[in-house]
Backbone as JSON, one array per atom type, in Angstrom:
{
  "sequence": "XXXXXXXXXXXXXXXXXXXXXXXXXXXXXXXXXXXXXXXXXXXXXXXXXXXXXXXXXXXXXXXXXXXXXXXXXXXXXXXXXXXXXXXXXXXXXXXXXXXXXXXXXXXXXXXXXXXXXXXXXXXXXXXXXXXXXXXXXXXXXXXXXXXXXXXXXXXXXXXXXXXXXXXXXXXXXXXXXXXXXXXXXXXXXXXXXXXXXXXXXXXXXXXXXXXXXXXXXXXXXXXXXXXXXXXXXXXXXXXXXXXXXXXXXXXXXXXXXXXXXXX",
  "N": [[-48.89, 86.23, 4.46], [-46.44, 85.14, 4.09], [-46.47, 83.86, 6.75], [-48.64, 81.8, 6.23], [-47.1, 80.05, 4.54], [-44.63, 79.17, 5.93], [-46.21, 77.54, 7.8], [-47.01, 75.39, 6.5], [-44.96, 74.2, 5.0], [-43.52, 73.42, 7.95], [-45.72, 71.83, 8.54], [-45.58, 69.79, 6.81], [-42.89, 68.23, 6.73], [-43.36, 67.1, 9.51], [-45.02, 65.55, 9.72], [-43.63, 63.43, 7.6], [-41.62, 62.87, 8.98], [-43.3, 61.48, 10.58], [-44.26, 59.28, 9.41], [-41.61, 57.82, 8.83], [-40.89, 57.26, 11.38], [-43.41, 55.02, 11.56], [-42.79, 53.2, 9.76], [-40.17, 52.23, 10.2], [-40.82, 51.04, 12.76], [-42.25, 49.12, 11.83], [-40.68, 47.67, 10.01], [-39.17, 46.63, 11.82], [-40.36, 45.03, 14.16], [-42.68, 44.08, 12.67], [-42.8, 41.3, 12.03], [-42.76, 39.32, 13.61], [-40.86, 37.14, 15.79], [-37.1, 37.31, 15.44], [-35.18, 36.09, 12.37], [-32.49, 33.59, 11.88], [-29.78, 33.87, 9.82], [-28.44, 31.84, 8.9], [-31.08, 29.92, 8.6], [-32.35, 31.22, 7.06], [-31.28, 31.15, 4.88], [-31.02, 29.36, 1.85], [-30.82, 26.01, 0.92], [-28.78, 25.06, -0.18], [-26.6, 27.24, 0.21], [-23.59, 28.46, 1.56], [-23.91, 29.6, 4.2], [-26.07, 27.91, 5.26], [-24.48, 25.68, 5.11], [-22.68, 26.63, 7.19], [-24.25, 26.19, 9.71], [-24.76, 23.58, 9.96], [-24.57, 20.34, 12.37], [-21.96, 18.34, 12.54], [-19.53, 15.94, 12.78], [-16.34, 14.93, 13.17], [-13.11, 13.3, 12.65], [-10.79, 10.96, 13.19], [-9.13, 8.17, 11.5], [-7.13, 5.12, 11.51], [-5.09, 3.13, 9.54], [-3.24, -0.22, 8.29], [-1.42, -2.07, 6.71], [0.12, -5.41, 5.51], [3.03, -7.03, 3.64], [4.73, -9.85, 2.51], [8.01, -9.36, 1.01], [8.03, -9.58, -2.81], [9.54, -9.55, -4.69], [13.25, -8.92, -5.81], [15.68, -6.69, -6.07], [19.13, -5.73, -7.54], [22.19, -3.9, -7.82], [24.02, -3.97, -10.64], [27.47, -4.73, -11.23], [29.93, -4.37, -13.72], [33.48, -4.7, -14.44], [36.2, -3.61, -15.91], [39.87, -3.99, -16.95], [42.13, -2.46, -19.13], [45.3, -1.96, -21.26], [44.37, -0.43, -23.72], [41.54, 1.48, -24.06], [39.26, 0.88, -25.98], [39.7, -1.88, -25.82], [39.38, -1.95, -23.31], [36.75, -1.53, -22.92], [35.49, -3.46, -24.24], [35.74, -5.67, -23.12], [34.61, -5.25, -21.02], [31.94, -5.0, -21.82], [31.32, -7.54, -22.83], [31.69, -9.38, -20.36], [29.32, -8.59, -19.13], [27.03, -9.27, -20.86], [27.67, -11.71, -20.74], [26.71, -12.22, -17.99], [24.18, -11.13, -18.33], [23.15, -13.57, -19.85], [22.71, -15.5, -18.39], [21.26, -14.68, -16.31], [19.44, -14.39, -17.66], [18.29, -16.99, -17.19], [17.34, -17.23, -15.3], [14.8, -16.24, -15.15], [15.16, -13.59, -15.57], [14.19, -10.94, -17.8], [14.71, -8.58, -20.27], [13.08, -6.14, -20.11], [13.68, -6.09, -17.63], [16.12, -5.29, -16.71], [18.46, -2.69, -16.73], [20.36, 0.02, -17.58], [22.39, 1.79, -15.89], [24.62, 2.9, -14.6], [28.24, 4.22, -16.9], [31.29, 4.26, -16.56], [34.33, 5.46, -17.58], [37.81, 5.51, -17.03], [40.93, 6.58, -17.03], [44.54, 4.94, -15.61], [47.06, 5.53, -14.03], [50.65, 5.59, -13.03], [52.5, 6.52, -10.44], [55.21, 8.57, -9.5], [57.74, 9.12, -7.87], [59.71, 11.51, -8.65], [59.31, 11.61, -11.17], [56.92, 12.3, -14.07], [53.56, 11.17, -14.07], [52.7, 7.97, -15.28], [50.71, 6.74, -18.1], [49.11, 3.77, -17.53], [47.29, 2.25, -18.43], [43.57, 1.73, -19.1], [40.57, 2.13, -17.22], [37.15, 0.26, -17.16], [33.91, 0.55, -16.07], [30.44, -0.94, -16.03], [27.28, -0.57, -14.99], [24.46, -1.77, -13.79], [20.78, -1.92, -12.65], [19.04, -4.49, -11.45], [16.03, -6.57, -11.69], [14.51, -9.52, -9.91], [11.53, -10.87, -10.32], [10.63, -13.05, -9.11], [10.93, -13.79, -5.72], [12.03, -16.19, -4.57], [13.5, -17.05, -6.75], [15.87, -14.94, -6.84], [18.1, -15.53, -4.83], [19.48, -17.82, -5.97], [20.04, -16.79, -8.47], [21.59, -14.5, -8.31], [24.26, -15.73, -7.35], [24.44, -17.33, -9.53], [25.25, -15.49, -11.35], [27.52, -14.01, -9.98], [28.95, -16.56, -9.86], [29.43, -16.51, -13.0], [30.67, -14.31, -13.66], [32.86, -13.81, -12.54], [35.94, -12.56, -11.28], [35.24, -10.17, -11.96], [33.0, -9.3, -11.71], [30.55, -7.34, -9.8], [27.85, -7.48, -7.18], [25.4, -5.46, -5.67], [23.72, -3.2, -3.25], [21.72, -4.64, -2.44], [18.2, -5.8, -2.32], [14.61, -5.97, -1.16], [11.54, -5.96, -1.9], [8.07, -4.83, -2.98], [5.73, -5.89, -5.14], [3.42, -4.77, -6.38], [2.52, -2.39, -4.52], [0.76, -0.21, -4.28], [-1.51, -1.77, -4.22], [-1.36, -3.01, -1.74], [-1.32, 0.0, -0.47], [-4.06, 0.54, -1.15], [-5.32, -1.9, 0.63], [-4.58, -0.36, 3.16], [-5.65, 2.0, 3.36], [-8.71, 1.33, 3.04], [-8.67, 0.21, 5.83], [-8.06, 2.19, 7.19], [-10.6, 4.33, 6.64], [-12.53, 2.14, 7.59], [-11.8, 2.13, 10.23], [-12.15, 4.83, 11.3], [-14.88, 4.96, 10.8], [-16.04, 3.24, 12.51], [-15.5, 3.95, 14.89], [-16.64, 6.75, 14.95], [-19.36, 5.86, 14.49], [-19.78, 5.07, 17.06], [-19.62, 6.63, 19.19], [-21.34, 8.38, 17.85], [-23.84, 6.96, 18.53], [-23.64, 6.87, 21.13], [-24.21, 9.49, 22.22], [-26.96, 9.46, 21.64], [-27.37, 9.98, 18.45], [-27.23, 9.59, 14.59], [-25.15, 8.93, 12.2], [-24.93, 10.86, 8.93], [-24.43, 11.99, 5.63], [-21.18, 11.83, 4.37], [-19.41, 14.37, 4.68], [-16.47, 15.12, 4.33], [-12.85, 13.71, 3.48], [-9.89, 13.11, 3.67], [-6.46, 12.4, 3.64], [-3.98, 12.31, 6.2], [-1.14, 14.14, 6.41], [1.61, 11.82, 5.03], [1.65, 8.59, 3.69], [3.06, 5.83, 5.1], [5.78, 4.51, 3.17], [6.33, 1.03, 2.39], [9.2, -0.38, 3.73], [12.12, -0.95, 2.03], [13.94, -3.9, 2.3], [17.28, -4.13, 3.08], [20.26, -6.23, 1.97], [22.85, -7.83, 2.84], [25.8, -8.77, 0.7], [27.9, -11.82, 0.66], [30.65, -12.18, -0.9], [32.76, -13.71, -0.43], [32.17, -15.91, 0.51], [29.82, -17.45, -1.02], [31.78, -17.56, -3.36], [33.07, -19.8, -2.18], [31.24, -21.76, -1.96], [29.84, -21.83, -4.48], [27.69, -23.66, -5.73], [25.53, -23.78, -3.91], [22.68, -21.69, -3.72], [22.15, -18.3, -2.55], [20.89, -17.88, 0.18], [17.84, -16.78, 0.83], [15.98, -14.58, 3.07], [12.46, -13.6, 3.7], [10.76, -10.37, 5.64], [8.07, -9.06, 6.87], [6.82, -6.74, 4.94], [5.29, -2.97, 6.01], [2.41, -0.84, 5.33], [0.98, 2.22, 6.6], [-1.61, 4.06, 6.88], [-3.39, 7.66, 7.91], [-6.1, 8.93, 7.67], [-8.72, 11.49, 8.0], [-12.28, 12.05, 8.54], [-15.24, 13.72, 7.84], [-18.3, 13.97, 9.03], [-21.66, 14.59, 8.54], [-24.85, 14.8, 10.91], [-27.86, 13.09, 10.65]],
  "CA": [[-48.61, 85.3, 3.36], [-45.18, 84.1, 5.0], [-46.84, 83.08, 7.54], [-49.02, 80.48, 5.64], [-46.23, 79.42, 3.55], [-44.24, 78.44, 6.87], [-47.13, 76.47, 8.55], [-47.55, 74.07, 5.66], [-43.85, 73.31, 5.32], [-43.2, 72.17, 8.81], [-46.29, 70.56, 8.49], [-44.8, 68.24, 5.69], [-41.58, 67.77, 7.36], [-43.29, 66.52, 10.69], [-45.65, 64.42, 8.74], [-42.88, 63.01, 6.58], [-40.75, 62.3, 10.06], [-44.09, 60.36, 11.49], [-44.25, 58.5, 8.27], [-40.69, 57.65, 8.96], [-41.05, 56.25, 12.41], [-44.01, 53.93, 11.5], [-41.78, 52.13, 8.7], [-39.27, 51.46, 10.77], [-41.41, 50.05, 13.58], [-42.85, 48.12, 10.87], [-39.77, 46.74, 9.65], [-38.25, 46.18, 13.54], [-41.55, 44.44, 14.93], [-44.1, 43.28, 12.52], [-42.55, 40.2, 11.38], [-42.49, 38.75, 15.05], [-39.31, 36.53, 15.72], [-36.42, 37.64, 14.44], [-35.01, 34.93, 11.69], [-31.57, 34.16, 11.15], [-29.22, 34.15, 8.58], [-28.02, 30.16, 8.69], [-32.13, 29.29, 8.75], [-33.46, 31.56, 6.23], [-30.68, 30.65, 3.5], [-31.16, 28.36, 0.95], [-30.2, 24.63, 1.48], [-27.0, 25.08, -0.87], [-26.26, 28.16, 0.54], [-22.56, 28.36, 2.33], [-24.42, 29.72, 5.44], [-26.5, 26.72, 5.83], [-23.45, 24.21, 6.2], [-21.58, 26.33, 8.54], [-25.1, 25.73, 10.64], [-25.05, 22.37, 10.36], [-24.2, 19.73, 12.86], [-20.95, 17.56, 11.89], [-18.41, 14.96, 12.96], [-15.08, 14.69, 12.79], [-12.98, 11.69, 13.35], [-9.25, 10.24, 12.24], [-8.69, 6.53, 11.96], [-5.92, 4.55, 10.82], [-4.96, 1.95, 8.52], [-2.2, -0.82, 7.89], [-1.59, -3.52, 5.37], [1.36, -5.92, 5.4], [2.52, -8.28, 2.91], [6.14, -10.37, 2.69], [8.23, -9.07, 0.31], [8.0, -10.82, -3.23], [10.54, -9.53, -5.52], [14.34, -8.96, -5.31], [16.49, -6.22, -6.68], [20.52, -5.56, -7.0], [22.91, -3.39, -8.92], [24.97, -5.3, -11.24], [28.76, -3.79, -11.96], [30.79, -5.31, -14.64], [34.59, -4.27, -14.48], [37.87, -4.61, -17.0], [41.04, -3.2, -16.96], [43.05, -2.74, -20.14], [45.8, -1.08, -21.71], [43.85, 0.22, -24.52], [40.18, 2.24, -23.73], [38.62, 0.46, -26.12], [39.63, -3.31, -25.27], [38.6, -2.24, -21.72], [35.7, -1.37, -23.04], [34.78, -4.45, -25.21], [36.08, -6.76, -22.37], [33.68, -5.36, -20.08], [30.51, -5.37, -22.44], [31.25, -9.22, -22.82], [31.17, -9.42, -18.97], [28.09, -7.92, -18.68], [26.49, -10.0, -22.03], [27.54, -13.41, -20.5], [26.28, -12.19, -17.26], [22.73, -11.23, -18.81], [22.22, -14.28, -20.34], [22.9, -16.47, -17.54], [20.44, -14.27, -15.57], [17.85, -14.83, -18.25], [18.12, -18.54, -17.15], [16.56, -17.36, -13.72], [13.88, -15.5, -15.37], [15.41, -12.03, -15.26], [13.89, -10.55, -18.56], [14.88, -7.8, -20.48], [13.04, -5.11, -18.82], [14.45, -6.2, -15.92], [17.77, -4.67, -16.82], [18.23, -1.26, -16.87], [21.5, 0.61, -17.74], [22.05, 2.46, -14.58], [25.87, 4.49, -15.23], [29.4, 3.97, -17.66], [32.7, 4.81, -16.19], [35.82, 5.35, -18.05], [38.87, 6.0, -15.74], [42.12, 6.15, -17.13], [44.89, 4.6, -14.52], [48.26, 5.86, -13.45], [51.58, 4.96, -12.29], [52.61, 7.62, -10.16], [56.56, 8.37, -9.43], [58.6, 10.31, -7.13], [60.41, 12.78, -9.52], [58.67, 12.12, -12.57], [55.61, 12.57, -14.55], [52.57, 9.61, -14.11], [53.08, 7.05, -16.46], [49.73, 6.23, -18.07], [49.79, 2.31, -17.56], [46.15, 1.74, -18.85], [41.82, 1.91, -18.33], [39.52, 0.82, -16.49], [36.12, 0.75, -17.61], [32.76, -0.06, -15.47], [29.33, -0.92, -16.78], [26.88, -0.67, -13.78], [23.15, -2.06, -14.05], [19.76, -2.62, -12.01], [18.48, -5.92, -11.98], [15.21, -7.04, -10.64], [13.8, -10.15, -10.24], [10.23, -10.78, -10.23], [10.04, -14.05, -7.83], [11.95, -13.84, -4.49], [12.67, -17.47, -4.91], [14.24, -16.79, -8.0], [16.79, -14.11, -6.48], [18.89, -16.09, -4.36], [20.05, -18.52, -7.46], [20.53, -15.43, -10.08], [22.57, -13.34, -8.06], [24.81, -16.91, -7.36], [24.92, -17.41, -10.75], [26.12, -14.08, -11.4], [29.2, -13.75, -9.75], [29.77, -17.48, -10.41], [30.02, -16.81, -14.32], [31.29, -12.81, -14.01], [34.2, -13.75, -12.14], [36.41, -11.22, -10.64], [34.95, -8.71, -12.82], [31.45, -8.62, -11.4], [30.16, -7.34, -8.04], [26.74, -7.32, -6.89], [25.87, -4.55, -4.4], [22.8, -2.74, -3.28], [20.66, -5.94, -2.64], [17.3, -5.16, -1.82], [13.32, -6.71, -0.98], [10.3, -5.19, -2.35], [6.54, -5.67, -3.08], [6.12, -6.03, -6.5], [2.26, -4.18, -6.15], [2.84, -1.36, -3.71], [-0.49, 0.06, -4.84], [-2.67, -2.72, -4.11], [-1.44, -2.68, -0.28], [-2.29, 1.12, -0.13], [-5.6, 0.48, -1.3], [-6.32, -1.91, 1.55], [-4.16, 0.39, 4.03], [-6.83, 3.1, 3.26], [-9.89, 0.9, 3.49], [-8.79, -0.36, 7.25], [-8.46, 3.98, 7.97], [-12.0, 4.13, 6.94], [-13.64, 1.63, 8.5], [-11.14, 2.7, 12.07], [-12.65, 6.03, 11.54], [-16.83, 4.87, 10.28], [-16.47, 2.34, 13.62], [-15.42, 5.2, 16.19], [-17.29, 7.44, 15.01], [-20.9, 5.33, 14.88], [-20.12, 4.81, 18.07], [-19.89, 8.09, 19.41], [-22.73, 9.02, 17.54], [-24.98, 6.03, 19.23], [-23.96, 7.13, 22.52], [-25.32, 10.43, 22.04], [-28.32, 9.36, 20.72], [-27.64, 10.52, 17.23], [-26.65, 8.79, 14.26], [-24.54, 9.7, 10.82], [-25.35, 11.81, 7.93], [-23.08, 12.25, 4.52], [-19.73, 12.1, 4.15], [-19.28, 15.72, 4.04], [-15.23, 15.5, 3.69], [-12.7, 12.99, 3.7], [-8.44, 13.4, 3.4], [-5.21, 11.61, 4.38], [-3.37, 13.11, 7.34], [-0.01, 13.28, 6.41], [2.17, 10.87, 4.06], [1.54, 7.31, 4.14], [4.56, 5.02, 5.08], [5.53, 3.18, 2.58], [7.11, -0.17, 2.46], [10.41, -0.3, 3.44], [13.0, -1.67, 1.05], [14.52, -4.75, 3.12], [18.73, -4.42, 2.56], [20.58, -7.58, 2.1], [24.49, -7.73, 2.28], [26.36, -9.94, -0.33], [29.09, -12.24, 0.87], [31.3, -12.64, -2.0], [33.62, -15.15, -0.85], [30.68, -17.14, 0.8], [29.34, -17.21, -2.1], [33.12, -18.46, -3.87], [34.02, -21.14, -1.41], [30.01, -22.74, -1.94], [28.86, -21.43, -5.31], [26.59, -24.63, -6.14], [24.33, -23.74, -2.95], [21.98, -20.35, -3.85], [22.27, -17.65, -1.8], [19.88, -17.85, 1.23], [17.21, -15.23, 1.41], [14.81, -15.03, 3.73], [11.77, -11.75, 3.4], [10.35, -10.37, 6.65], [7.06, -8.09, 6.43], [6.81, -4.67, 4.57], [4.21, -2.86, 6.42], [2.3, 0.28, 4.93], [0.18, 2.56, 7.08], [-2.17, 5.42, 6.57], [-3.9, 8.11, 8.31], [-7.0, 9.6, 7.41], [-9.95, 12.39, 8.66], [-13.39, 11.79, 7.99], [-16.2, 14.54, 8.3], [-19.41, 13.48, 8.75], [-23.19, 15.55, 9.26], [-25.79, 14.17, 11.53], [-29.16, 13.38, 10.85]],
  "C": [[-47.42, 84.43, 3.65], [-45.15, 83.36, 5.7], [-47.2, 81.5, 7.03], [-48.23, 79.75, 5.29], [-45.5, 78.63, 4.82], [-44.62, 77.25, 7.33], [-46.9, 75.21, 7.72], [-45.89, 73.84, 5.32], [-43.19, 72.62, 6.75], [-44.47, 71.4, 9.03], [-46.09, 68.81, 7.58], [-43.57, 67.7, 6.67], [-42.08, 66.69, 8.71], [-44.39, 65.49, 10.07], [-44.59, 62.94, 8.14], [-42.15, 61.52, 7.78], [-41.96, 61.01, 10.62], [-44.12, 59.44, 10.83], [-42.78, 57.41, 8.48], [-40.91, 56.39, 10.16], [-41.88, 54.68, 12.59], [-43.33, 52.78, 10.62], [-40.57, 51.42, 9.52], [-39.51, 50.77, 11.66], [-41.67, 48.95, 13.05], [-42.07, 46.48, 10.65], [-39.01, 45.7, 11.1], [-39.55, 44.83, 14.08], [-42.42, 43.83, 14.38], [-43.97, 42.62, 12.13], [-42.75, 39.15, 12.68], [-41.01, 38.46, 15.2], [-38.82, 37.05, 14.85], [-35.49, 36.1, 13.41], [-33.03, 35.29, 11.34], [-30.7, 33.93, 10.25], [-29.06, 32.75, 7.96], [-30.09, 29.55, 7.96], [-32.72, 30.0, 7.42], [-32.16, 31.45, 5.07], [-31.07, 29.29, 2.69], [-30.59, 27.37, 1.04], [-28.86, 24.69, 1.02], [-26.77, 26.12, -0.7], [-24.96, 27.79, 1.65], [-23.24, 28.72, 4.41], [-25.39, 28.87, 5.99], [-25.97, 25.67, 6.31], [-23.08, 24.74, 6.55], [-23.04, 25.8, 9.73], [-25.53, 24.5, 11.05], [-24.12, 21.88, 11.5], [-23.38, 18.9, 12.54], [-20.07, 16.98, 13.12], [-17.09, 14.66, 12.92], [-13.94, 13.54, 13.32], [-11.5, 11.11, 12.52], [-9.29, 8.49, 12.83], [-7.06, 6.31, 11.1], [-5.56, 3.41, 10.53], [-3.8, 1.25, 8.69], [-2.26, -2.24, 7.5], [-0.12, -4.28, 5.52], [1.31, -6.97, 3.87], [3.96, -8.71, 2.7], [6.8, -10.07, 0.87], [8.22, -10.14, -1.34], [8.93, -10.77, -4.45], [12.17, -8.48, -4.8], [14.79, -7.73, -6.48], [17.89, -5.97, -6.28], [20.97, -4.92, -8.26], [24.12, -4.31, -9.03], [26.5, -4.63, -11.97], [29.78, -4.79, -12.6], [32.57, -4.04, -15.32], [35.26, -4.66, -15.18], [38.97, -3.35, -16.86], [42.19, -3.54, -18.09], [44.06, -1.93, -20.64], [45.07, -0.27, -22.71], [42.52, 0.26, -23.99], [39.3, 1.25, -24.55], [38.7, -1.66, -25.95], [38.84, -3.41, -24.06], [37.03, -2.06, -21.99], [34.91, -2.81, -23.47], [34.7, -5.48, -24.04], [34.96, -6.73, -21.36], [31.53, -5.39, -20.76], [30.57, -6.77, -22.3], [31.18, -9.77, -21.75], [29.58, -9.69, -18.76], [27.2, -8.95, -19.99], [26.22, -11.24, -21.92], [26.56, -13.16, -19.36], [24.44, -12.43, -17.47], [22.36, -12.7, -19.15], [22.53, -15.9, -19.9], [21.87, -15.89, -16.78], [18.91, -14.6, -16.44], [17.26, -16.25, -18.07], [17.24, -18.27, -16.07], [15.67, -16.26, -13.77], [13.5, -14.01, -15.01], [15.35, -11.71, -16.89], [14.09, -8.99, -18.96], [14.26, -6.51, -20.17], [13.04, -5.13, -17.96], [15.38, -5.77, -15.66], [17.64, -3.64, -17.41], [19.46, -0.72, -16.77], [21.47, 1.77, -16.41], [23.55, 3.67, -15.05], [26.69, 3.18, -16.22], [30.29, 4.5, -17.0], [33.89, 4.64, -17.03], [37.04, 6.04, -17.42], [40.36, 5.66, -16.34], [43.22, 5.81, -15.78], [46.42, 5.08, -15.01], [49.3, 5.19, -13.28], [52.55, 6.28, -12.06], [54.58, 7.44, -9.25], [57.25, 9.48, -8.61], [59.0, 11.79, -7.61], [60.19, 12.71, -11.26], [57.28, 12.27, -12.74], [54.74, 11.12, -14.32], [53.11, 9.41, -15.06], [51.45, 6.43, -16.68], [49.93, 4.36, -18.2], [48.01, 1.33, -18.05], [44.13, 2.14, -18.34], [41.15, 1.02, -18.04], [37.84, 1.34, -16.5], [34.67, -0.33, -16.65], [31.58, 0.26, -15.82], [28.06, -1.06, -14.93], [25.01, -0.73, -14.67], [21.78, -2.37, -13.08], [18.91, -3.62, -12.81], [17.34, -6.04, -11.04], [14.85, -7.95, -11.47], [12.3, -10.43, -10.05], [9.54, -11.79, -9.4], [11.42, -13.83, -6.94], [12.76, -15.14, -4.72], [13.82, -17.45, -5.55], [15.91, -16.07, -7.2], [17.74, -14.61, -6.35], [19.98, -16.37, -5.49], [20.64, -17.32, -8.51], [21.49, -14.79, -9.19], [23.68, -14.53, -7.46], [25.62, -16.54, -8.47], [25.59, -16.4, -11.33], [27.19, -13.61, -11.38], [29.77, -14.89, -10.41], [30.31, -17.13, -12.22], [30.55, -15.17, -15.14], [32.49, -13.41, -13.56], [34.44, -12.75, -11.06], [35.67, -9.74, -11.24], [33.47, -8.17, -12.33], [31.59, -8.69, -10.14], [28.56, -6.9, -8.08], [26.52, -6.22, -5.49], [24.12, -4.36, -4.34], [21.35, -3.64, -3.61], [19.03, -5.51, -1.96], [15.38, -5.54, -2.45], [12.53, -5.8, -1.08], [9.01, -5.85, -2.42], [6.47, -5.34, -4.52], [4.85, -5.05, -6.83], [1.8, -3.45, -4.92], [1.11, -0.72, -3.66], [-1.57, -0.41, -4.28], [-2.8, -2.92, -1.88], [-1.7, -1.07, 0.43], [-3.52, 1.09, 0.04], [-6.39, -0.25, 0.28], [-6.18, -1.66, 3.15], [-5.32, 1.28, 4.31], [-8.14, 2.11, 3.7], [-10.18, 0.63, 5.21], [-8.8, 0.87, 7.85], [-10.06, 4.21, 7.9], [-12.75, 3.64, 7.49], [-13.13, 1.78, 10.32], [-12.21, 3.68, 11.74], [-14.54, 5.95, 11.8], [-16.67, 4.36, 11.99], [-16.18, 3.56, 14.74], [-16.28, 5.83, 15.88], [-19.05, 7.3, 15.04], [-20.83, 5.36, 16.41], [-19.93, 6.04, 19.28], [-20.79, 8.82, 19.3], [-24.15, 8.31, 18.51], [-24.6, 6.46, 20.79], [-24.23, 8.42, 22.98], [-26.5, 10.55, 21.31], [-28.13, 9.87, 19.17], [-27.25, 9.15, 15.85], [-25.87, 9.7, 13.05], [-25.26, 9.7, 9.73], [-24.27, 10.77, 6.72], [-22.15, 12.13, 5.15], [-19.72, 13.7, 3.83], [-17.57, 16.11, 3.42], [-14.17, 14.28, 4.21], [-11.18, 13.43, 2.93], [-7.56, 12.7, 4.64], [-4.52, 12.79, 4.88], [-2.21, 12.67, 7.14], [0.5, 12.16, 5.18], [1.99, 9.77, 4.26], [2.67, 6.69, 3.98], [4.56, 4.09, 4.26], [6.74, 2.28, 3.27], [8.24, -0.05, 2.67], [11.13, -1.09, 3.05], [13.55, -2.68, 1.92], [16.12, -4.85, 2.19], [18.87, -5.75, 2.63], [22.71, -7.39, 2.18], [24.87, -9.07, 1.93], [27.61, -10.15, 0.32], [30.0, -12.55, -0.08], [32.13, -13.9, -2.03], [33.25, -16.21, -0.29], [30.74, -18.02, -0.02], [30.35, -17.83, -3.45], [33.38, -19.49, -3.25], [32.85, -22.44, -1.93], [29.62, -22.21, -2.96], [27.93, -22.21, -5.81], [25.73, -24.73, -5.12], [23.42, -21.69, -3.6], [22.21, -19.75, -2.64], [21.13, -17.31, -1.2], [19.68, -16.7, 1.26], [15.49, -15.44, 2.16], [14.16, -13.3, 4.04], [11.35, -11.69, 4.9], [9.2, -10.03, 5.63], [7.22, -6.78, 6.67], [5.28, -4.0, 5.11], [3.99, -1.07, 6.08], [1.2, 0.67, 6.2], [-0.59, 4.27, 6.96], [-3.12, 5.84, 7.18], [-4.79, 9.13, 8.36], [-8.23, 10.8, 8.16], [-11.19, 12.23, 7.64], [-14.46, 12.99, 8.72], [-17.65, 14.04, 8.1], [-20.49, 14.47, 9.37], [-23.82, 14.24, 9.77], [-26.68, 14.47, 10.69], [-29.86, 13.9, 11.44]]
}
């Protein structure tokens, strides 16, 4: 009776095992080719674009354009015995100044309170204590004008009707639409990059796909500010000539990567 009982369990077991082996042949062999992972994913599947074929390609851009507006900081000085005379003396500076600049079409948001200084002044003595002997109070402003032209003449006029009390400093050439020369900085990186890279593609027989990815390499240069230095007593000996300004070119440039798939 033990006996029997034996027989018919390793007959299951070696049954079970043959059962075994044919499944896995099955699975190993009866599909033919094996398929793989990139090919049998789904078109929007991440493992289909690393299998694709792609492009890669940097061009580079640059735009010029002659500067077309002017800026300068505008400092209006007084020195008085009393804090607030120095004070008043130098608002009225700065008040005539403005509205001699509004003659040369420097408009109120063109002027921009930049600092205030109040500095009391000294008189300093061997073996005694300072002697306060009065303040001195400075109003400091950025000015821009909005035509280059313009500049010269206003910052003239300026000193001519500040006096001693005004100084112009920190003269300085801009583009008035910074923006607009990015834009067609970037377009001349794209079409560097589209033109190399068609032609790369045409001399391996292929041609371009999508845009699959597309980013600036890097910061784009901007414009640089063109300094100016102010002669002051130029500028006093001849004040009925404007002060000669002459712009070079501000030149932006930018450097892009373009990814592209084949057809």
């Amino acid at each position: 009776m033990r006996g029997d009982v034996t027989v018919s369990v390793r007959s299951i077991l070696l049954a079970g095992l043959v059962g075994l082996a044919l499944v896995t042949a099955y699975l190993l062999g009866g599909h033919g080719d094996a398929v793989t992972p990139a090919a049998s994913a789904a078109p929007g599947d991440p493992a289909a674009k690393a299998d694709r074929r792609m492009m890669s390609m940097v061009g580079s851009g640059e735009a010029s354009a002659v500067p077309d507006q002017i800026s300068f900081t505008l400092s209006a000085t007084a020195r008085r015995l009393d804090l607030d005379d120095a004070l008043a003396a130098s608002s009225a500076t700065t008040r005539r100044v403005l509205v001699e600049l509004a003659k040369h079409g420097v408009e109120k948001p063109d002027v921009q309170t930049t600092g205030l200084a109040m500095n009391p002044e000294y008189e300093y003595h061997a073996y005694a204590p300072p002697t306060l002997v009065g303040y001195r109070v400075t109003q400091r402003a950025s000015v821009k004008v909005d035509e280059l032209a313009k500049g010269g003449p206003a910052i003239s006029a300026a000193v001519e009707v500040g006096g001693n009390g005004v100084r112009v400093s920190g003269i300085r050439l801009g583009v008035d639409d910074p923006d607009a020369l990015l834009k067609r900085a970037r377009d001349a990186a794209v079409e560097s990059a589209t033109a190399k890279a068609e032609q790369y593609a045409a001399a391996t027989g292929q041609s371009l796909g999508d845009v699959v990815s597309i980013r600036e390499v890097g910061r784009p240069t901007q414009p640089h500010r063109q300094s100016l230095v102010f002669n002051r007593e130029l500028a006093a000996f001849d004040a009925a000539k404007a002060l000669p300004i002459r712009a070079g070119k501000d030149n932006l440039a930018v450097r892009i990567q373009v990814v592209w798939s084949f057809k």
